[in-house]
Coordinates of C-alpha atoms in Angstrom, one line a residue:
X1 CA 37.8 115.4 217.1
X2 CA 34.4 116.1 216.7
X3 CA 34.4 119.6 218.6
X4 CA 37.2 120.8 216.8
X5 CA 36.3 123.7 214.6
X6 CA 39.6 122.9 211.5
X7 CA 38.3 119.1 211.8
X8 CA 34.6 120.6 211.0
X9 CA 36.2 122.6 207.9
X10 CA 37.7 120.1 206.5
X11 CA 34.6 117.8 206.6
X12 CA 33.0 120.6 205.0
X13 CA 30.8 121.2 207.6
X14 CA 31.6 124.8 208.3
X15 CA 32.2 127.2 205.5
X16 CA 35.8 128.5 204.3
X17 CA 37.7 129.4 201.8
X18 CA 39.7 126.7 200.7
X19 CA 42.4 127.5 198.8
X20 CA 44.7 124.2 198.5
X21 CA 43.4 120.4 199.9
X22 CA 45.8 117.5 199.2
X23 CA 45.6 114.2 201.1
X24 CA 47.7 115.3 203.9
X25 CA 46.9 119.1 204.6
X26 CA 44.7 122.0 203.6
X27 CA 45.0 125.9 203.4
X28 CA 42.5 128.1 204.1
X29 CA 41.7 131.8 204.4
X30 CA 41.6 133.3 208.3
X31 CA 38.2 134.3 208.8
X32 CA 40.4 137.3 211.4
X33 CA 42.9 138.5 209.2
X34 CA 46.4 140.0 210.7
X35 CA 47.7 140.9 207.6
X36 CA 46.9 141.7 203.9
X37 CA 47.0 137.7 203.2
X38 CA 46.4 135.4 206.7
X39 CA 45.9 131.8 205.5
X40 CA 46.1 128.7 207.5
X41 CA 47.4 125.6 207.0
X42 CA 46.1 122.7 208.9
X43 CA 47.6 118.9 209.0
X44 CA 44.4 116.6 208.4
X45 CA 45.3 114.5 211.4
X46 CA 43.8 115.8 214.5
X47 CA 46.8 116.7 216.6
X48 CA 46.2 119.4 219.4
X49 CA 49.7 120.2 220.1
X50 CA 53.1 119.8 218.1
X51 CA 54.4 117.9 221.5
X52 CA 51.8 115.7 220.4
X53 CA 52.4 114.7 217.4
X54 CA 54.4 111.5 216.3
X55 CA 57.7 111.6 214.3
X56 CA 56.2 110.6 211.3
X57 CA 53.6 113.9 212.1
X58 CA 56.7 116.0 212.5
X59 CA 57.8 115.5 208.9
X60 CA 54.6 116.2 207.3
X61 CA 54.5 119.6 209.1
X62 CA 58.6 120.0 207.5
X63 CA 56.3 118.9 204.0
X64 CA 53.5 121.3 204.8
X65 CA 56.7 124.4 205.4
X66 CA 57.7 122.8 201.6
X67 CA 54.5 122.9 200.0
X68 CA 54.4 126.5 201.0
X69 CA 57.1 127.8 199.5
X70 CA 56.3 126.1 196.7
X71 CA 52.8 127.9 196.7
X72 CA 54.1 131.7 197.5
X73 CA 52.9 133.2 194.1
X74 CA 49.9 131.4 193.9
X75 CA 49.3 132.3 197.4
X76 CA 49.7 136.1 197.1
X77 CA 53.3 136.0 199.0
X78 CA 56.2 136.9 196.3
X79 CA 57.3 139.5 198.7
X80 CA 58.2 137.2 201.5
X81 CA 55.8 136.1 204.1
X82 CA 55.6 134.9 208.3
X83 CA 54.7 131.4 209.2
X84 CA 53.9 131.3 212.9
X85 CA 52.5 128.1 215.4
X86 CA 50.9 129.2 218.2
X87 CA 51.3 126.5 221.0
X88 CA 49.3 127.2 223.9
X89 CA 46.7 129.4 225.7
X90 CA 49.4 132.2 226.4
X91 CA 50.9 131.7 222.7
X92 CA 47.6 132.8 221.5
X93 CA 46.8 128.8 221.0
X94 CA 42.7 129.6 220.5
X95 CA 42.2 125.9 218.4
X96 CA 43.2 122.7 219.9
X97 CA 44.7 121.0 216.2
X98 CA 47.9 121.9 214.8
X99 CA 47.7 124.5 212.6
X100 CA 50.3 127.1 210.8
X101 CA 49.4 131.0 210.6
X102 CA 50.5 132.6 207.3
X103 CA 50.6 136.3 207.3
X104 CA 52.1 137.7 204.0
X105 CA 51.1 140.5 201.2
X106 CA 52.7 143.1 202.5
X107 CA 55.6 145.2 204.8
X108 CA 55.2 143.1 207.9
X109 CA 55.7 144.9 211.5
X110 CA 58.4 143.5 213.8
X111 CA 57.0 142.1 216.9

């Protein structure tokens, strides 16, 4: 989409921190941190919604939740971390693409 900000990012035509790009997904640093670490991971496929998405899309967001948990330490989230997916404009939704919030680094308040 060429509007969307993440599809931008990852054509490296906006600035981020990238901290992990593989053929399928990429993490990034929130440029609005909620927590002591707030990444986001973002599917490469341009996807605004998860009721969107096809089955096959489904199961690389499952990889995505794998890949994380894989990454924790390196990531800066040994102590346990939040993965949240905002759908919507009363969700808090603010970009159109798929995209999973990871808040981590420290005590986490309830909500």
């Amino acid at each position: 989409m060429e509007d969307c900000v993440f599809c931008k990012i990852r054509k490296g035509e906006i600035p981020s921190t990238v901290l992990y790009k593989d053929e399928e997904m990429m993490i990034i640093k929130d440029i609005n941190p909620k927590a002591k670490v707030h990444l986001i991971a973002i599917p490469n496929e341009h996807v605004p919604m998860i009721e969107m998405m096809t089955t096959e899309g489904c199961c690389e967001l499952g990889k995505f939740m794998g890949k994380i948990s894989h990454m924790q330490e390196e990531l800066g989230l040994t102590n346990g971390y939040r993965l949240i997916i905002n759908q919507g404009e009363h969700a808090g939704q603010t970009v159109g693409h798929v995209h999973v919030h990871i808040l981590g680094g420290e005590q986490l308040k309830d909500f």
